[in-house]
Structures are given as C-alpha cells and as structure tokens.
Short mmCIF file of C-alpha atoms in Angstrom, two decimals:
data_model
loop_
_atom_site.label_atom_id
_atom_site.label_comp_id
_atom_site.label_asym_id
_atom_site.label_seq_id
_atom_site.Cartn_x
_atom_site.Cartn_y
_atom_site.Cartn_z
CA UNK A 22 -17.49 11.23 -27.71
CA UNK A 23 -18.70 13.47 -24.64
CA UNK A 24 -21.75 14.33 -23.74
CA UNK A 25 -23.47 17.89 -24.06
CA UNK A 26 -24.06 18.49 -20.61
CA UNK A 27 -21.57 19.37 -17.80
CA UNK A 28 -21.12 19.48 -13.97
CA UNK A 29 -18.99 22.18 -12.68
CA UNK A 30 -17.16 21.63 -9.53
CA UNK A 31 -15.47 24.72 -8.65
CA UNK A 32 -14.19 26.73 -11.46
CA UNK A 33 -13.44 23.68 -13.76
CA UNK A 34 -16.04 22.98 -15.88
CA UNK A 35 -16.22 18.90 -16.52
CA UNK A 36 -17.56 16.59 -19.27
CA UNK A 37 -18.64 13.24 -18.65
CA UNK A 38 -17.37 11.05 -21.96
CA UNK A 39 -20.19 8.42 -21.94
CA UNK A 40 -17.65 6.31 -24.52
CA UNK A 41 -15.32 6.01 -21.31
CA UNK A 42 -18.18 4.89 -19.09
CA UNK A 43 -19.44 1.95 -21.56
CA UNK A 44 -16.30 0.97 -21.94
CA UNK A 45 -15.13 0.08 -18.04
CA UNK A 46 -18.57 -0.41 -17.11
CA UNK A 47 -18.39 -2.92 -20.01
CA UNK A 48 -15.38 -4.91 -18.41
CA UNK A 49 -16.63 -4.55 -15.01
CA UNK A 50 -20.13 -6.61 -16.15
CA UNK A 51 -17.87 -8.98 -18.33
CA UNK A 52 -16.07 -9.81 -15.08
CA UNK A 53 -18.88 -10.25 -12.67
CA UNK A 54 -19.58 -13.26 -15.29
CA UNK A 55 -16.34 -14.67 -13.94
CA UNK A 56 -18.23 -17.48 -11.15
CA UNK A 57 -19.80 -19.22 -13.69
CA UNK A 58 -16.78 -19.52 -16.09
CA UNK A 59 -14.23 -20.14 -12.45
CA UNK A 60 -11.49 -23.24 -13.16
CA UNK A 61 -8.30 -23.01 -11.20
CA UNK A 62 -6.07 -22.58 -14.45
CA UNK A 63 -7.95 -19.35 -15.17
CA UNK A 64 -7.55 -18.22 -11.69
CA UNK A 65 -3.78 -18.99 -12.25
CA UNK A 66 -3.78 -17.53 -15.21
CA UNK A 67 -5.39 -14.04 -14.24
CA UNK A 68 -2.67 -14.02 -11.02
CA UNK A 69 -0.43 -14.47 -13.38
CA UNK A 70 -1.23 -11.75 -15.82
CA UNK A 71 -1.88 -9.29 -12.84
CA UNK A 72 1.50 -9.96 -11.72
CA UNK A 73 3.35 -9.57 -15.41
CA UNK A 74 1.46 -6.42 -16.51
CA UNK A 75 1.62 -4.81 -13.54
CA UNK A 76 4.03 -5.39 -11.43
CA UNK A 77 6.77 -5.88 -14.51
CA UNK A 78 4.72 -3.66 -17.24
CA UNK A 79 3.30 -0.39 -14.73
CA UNK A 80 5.41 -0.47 -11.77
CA UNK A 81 8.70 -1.31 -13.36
CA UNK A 82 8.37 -0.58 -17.45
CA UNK A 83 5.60 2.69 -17.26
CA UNK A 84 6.73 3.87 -13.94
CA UNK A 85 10.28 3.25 -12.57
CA UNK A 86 11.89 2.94 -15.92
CA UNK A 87 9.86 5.72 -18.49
CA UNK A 88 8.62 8.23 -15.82
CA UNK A 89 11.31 8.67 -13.32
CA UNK A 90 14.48 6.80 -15.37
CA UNK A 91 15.48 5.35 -11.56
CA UNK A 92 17.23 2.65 -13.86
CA UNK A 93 18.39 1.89 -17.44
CA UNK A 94 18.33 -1.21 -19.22
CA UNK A 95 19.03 -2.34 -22.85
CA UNK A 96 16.70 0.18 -25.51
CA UNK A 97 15.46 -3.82 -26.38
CA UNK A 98 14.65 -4.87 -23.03
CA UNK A 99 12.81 -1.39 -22.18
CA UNK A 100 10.73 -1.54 -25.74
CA UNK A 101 9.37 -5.51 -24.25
CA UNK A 102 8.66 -4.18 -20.84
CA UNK A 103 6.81 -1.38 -22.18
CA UNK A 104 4.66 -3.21 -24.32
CA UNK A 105 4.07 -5.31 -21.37
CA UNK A 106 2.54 -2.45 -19.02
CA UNK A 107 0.56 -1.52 -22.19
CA UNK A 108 -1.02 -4.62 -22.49
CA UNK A 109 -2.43 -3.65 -19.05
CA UNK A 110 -5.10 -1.07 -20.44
CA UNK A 111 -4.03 2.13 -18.75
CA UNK A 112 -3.26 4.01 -21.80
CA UNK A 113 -0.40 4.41 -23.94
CA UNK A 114 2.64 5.15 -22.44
CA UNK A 115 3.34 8.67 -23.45
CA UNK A 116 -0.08 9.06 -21.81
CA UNK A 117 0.62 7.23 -18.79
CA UNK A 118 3.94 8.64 -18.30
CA UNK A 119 3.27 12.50 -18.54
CA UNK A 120 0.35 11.99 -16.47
CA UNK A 121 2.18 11.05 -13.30
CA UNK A 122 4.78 13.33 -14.23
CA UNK A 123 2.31 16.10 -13.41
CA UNK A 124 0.85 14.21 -10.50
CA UNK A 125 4.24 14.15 -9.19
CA UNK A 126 4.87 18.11 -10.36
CA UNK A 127 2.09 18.78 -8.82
CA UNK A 128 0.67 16.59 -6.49
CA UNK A 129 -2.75 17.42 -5.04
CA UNK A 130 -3.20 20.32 -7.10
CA UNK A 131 -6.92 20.68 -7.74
CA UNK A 132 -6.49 21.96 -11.22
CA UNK A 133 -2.75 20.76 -12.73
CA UNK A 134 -2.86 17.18 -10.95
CA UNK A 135 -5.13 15.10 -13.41
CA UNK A 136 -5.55 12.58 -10.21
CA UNK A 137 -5.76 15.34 -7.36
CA UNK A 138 -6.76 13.13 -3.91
CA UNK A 139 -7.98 17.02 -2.73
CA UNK A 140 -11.32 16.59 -5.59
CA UNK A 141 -11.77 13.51 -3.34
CA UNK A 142 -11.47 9.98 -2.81
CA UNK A 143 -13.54 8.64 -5.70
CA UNK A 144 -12.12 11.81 -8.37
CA UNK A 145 -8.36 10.44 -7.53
CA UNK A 146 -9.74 6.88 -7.73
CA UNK A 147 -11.32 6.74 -11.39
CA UNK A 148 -13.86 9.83 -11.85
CA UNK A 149 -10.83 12.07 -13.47
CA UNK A 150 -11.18 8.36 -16.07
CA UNK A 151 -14.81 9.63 -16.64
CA UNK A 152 -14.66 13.18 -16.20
CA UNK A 153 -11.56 13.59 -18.75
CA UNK A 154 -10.03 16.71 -18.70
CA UNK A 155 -8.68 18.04 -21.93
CA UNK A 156 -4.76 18.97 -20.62
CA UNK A 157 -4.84 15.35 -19.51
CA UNK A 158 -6.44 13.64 -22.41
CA UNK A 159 -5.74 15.41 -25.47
CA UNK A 160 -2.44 14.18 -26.84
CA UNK A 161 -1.53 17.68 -28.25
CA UNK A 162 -1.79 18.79 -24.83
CA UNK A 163 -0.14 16.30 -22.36
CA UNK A 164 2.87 14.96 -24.95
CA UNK A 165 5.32 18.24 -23.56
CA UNK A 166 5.10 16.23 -20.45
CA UNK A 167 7.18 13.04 -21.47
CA UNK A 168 9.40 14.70 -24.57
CA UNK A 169 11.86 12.19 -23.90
CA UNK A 170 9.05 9.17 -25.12
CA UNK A 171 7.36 11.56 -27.92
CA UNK A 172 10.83 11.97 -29.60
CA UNK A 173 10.90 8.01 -30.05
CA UNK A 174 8.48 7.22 -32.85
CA UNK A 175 8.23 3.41 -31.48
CA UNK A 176 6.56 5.08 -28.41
CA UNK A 177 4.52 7.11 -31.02
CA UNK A 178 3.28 4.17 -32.21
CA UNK A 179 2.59 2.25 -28.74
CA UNK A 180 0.99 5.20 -27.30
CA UNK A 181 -1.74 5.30 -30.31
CA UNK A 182 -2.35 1.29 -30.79
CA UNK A 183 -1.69 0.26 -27.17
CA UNK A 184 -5.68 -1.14 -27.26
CA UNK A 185 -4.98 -3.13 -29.98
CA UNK A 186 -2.95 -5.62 -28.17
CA UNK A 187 -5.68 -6.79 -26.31
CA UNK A 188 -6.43 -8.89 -29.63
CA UNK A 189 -3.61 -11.36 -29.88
CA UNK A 190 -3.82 -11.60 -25.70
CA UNK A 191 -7.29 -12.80 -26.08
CA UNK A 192 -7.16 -14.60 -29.22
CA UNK A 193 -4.01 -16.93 -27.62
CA UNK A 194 -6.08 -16.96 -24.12
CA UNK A 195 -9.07 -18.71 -25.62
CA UNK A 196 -6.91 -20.74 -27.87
CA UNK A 197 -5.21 -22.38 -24.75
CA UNK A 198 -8.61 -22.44 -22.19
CA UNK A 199 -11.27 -21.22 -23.97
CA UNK A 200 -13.73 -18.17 -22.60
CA UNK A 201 -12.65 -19.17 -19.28
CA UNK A 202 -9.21 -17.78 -19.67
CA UNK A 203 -10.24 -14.77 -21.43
CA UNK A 204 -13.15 -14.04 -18.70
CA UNK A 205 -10.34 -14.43 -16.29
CA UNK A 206 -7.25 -13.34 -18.02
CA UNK A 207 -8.63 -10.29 -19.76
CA UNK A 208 -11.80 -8.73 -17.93
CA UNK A 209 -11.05 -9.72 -14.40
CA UNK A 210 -7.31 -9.31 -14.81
CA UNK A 211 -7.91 -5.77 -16.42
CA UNK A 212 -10.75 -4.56 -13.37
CA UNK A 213 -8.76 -5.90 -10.67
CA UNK A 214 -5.34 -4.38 -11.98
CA UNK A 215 -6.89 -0.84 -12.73
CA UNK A 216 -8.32 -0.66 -9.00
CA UNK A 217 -5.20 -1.97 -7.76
CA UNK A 218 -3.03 0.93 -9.48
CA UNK A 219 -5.74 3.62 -9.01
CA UNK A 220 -5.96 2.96 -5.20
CA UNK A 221 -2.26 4.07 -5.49
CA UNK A 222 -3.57 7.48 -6.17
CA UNK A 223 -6.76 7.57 -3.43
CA UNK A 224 -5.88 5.76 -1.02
CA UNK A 225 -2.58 5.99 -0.18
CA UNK A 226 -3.26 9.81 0.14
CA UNK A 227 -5.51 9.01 2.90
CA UNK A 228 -4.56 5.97 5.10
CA UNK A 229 -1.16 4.75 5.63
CA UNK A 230 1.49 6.20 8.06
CA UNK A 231 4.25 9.28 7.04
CA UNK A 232 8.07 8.26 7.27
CA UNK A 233 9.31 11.49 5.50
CA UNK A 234 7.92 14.87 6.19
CA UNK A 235 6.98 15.63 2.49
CA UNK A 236 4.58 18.41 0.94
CA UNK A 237 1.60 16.09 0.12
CA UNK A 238 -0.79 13.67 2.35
CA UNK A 239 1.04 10.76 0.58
CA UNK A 240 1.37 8.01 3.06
CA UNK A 241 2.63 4.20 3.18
CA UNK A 242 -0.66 1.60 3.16
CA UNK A 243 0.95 -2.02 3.33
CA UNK A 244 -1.96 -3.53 2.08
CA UNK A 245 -1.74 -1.31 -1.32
CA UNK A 246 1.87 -2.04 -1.69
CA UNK A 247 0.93 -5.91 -1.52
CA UNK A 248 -1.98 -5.12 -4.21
CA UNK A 249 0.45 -3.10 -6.70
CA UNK A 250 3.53 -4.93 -6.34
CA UNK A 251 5.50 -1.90 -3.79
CA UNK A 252 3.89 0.59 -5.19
CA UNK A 253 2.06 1.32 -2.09
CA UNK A 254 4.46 2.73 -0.02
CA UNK A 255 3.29 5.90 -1.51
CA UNK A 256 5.49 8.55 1.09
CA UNK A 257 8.73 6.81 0.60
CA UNK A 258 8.35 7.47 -3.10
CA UNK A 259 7.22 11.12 -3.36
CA UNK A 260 9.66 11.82 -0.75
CA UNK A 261 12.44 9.93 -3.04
CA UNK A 262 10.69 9.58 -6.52
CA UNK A 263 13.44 8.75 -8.97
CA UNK A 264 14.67 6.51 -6.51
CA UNK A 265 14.16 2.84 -7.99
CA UNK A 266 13.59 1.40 -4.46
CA UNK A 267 10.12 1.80 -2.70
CA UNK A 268 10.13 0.25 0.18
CA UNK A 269 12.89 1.18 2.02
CA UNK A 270 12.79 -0.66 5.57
CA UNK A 271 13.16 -4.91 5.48
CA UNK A 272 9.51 -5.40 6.32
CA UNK A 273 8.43 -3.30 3.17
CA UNK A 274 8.08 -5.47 0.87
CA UNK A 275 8.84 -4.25 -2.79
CA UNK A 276 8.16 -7.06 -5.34
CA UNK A 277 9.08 -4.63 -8.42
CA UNK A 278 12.42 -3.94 -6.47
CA UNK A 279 12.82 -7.73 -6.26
CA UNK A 280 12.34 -7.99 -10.33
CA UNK A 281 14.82 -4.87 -10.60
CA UNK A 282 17.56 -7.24 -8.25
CA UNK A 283 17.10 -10.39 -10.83
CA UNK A 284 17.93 -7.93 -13.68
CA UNK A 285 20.82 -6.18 -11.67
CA UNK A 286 22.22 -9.94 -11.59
CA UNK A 287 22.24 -10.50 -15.11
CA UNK A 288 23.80 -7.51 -16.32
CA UNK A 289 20.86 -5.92 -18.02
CA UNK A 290 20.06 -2.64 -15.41
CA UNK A 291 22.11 -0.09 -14.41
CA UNK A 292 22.43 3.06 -13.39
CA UNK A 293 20.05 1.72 -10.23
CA UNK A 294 19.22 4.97 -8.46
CA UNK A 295 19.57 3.81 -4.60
CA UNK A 296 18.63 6.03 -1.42
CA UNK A 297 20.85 7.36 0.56
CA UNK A 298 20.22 5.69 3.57
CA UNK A 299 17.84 2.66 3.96
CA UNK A 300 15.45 3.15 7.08
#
C-alpha cells in the first residue's frame, strides 16, 4: 500500500509506500533493542549469519552466479545458495537479479537505474526502497530483465515466498538461544547486511579510487569491500562485470572469490570467468 500523496523530483513523479517504511523502520527499532539482549554467542551468531547470507547468498548465489553467470555450479548447489541470499531479505531473486541487471545496463541513469548514485547519496542508498518505482517493483514489469530465472518455476516460487523463510530461521534461532539469537541473528543481522550491500550502490560511486577508465563514477572503497565480502571494489567490477573475480590486485581482498576457490577445489564450479590480466 502507497500513500496518496507524491513528491516529484524532476519529471518522475514518486510514491512513498508507507508499508515499506514500517517495515525497515520496524527492524531497525527491533535492533537498537540488541544491548540489552548482547551475549557473545549471539554476537557470533549474527557474524556468522552476515557472513553466510551475504557473502555466500548475495555476493556469490544473487550476484556472481544468477546476475552475471561469471561461474556455473551443479543446478542443486545453485538452488541452496540461492535460497541462502534469500534468506537475507533483499527480495526475491528474480527481483534482485533484474534489478542490478539494469543498474549495470544502465548505471547512473536517473530514470532506468532503479539505484541511480546521480538522485544522490541517500536515493542510491535506500530511498529508491521507499520511494518504489513501478518498472522496478512491479513483477510484470522488471521479470523481462532476468528471463533466464522467470523461465525456472523454482525461482518463481523463491522470488514470491522469499519472506517466508524468515520463519523457520527464527523459529530454530530462539530454539537454540532464545530472543537473544533472534534479536541478533535476525534484526541486527538483517539492518547491518542491507546497509552493508546498499553502501555498494552509494558509496562506492563516490569515494574510492578508479583503476579502469570506465563510463560511471564507480570506484574501489576498501573499507566497503571488507563490509560486503569484495564487493566493494566497485570499478574493477563494472569495468569487468561478468568477471567472477573482484578484486584483482593481492592486497584486494575478495572473500566471495576465496569461497568461489574452495568450490573450484572440489569440483563443483566451472566455467570460472577470470580477467585477462590481474593488476
């Protein structure tokens, strides 16, 4: 549900959907809670589930794997990690998918990139969340974008009950530590993990330094690659996107990459798009 009213900023008129803003502002309360429910194995537990959902679920299942195909591994193994980065809460993956496909089609576009850093920092941060565009939101709409997931119905299915797996998470977090773990492993794990992916989008199209000459402001910020697991070294990847490697010199540090090496090993990826020279 949206409200009535609208703000226009330049020729795109945009809705504020109030049901968006209860629900993250609801999570972001429900972790502030998280001092007074604190115990190391909750800690450990939401560093944990940071790590799994996003680092193994976005960066390697949603993003390496479904958007840009840099590898292939077993249809088995692809349907686990997916369900992984959609037990992180950023939307289905059909959703997720055709959504950086068009931020990558057309990166900083005011008007076709649903996450453009030229609206400004705090539009490409979360406001395009609150301010949802119909092209973007409306599955009707943004599906032609990821035709490859749509024609898979268990993808289908994933993309419309994605929420729902927040259920069993939480149930078997409180059955092994109570509210504690699902203060920390659910609300504080979900905040922290949706500002660390969406400062992939604003900030690394402001700070960072350039190693390829490519037509965007995306830059490398060393600190956001730390955050989201390599994701941060933003340039390297728009200049190279289906490449499976993101950092690409030895003191950019790429934990996803490091995940895709362990698989390599055991047999189960292939097809490992490399660059074509390391820097």
């Amino acid at each position: 549900m949206t409200t009535s009213s609208a703000v226009t900023e330049g020729k795109q008129p945009l809705t504020l959907s109030w049901t968006n803003v209860a629900f993250f502002g609801a999570f972001h309360i429900l972790a502030l809670s998280a001092p007074w429910f604190f115990s190391w194995p909750a800690l450990g537990v939401m560093i944990f589930l940071h790590w799994l959902f996003g680092s193994i679920g976005i960066c390697l299942g949603y993003h390496r794997i479904l958007s840009h195909r840099s590898l292939v591994v077993p249809k088995w193994l692809e349907y686990i990690i997916a369900i992984i980065g959609a037990m992180a809460m950023q939307g289905g993956p059909i959703f997720w998918v055709a959504g950086h496909r068009l931020h990558h089609a057309y990166t900083e576009d005011e008007d076709k990139d649903p996450y453009s850093a030229k609206r400004g920092f705090w539009w490409s941060h979360m406001l395009w969340i609150f301010y949802p565009r119909p092209e973007f939101f409306e599955y009707e709409k943004f599906k032609k974008f990821a035709p490859d997931l749509v024609r898979d119905p268990f993808y289908r299915w994933l993309n419309r009950y994605f929420l729902l797996l927040q259920i069993p998470v939480g149930i078997l977090l409180y059955v092994l530590g109570g509210w504690s773990f699902v203060i920390y492993g659910v609300f504080l794990r979900a905040v922290l993990l949706w500002h660390s992916t969406w400062l992939i989008n604003s900030a690394s199209h402001i700070r960072g330094y350039r190693t390829f000459d490519s037509d965007d402001n995306s830059r490398n910020l060393w600190w956001a690659a730390i955050l989201t697991y390599g994701e941060g070294w933003h340039n390297n990847h728009h200049a190279h996107p289906n490449v499976a490697k993101a950092g690409l010199r030895w003191w950019e540090i790429d934990m996803t990459w490091w995940a895709i090496k362990v698989l390599q090993i055991l047999g189960l990826a292939k097809k490992v798009v490399m660059p074509v020279a390391s820097k």
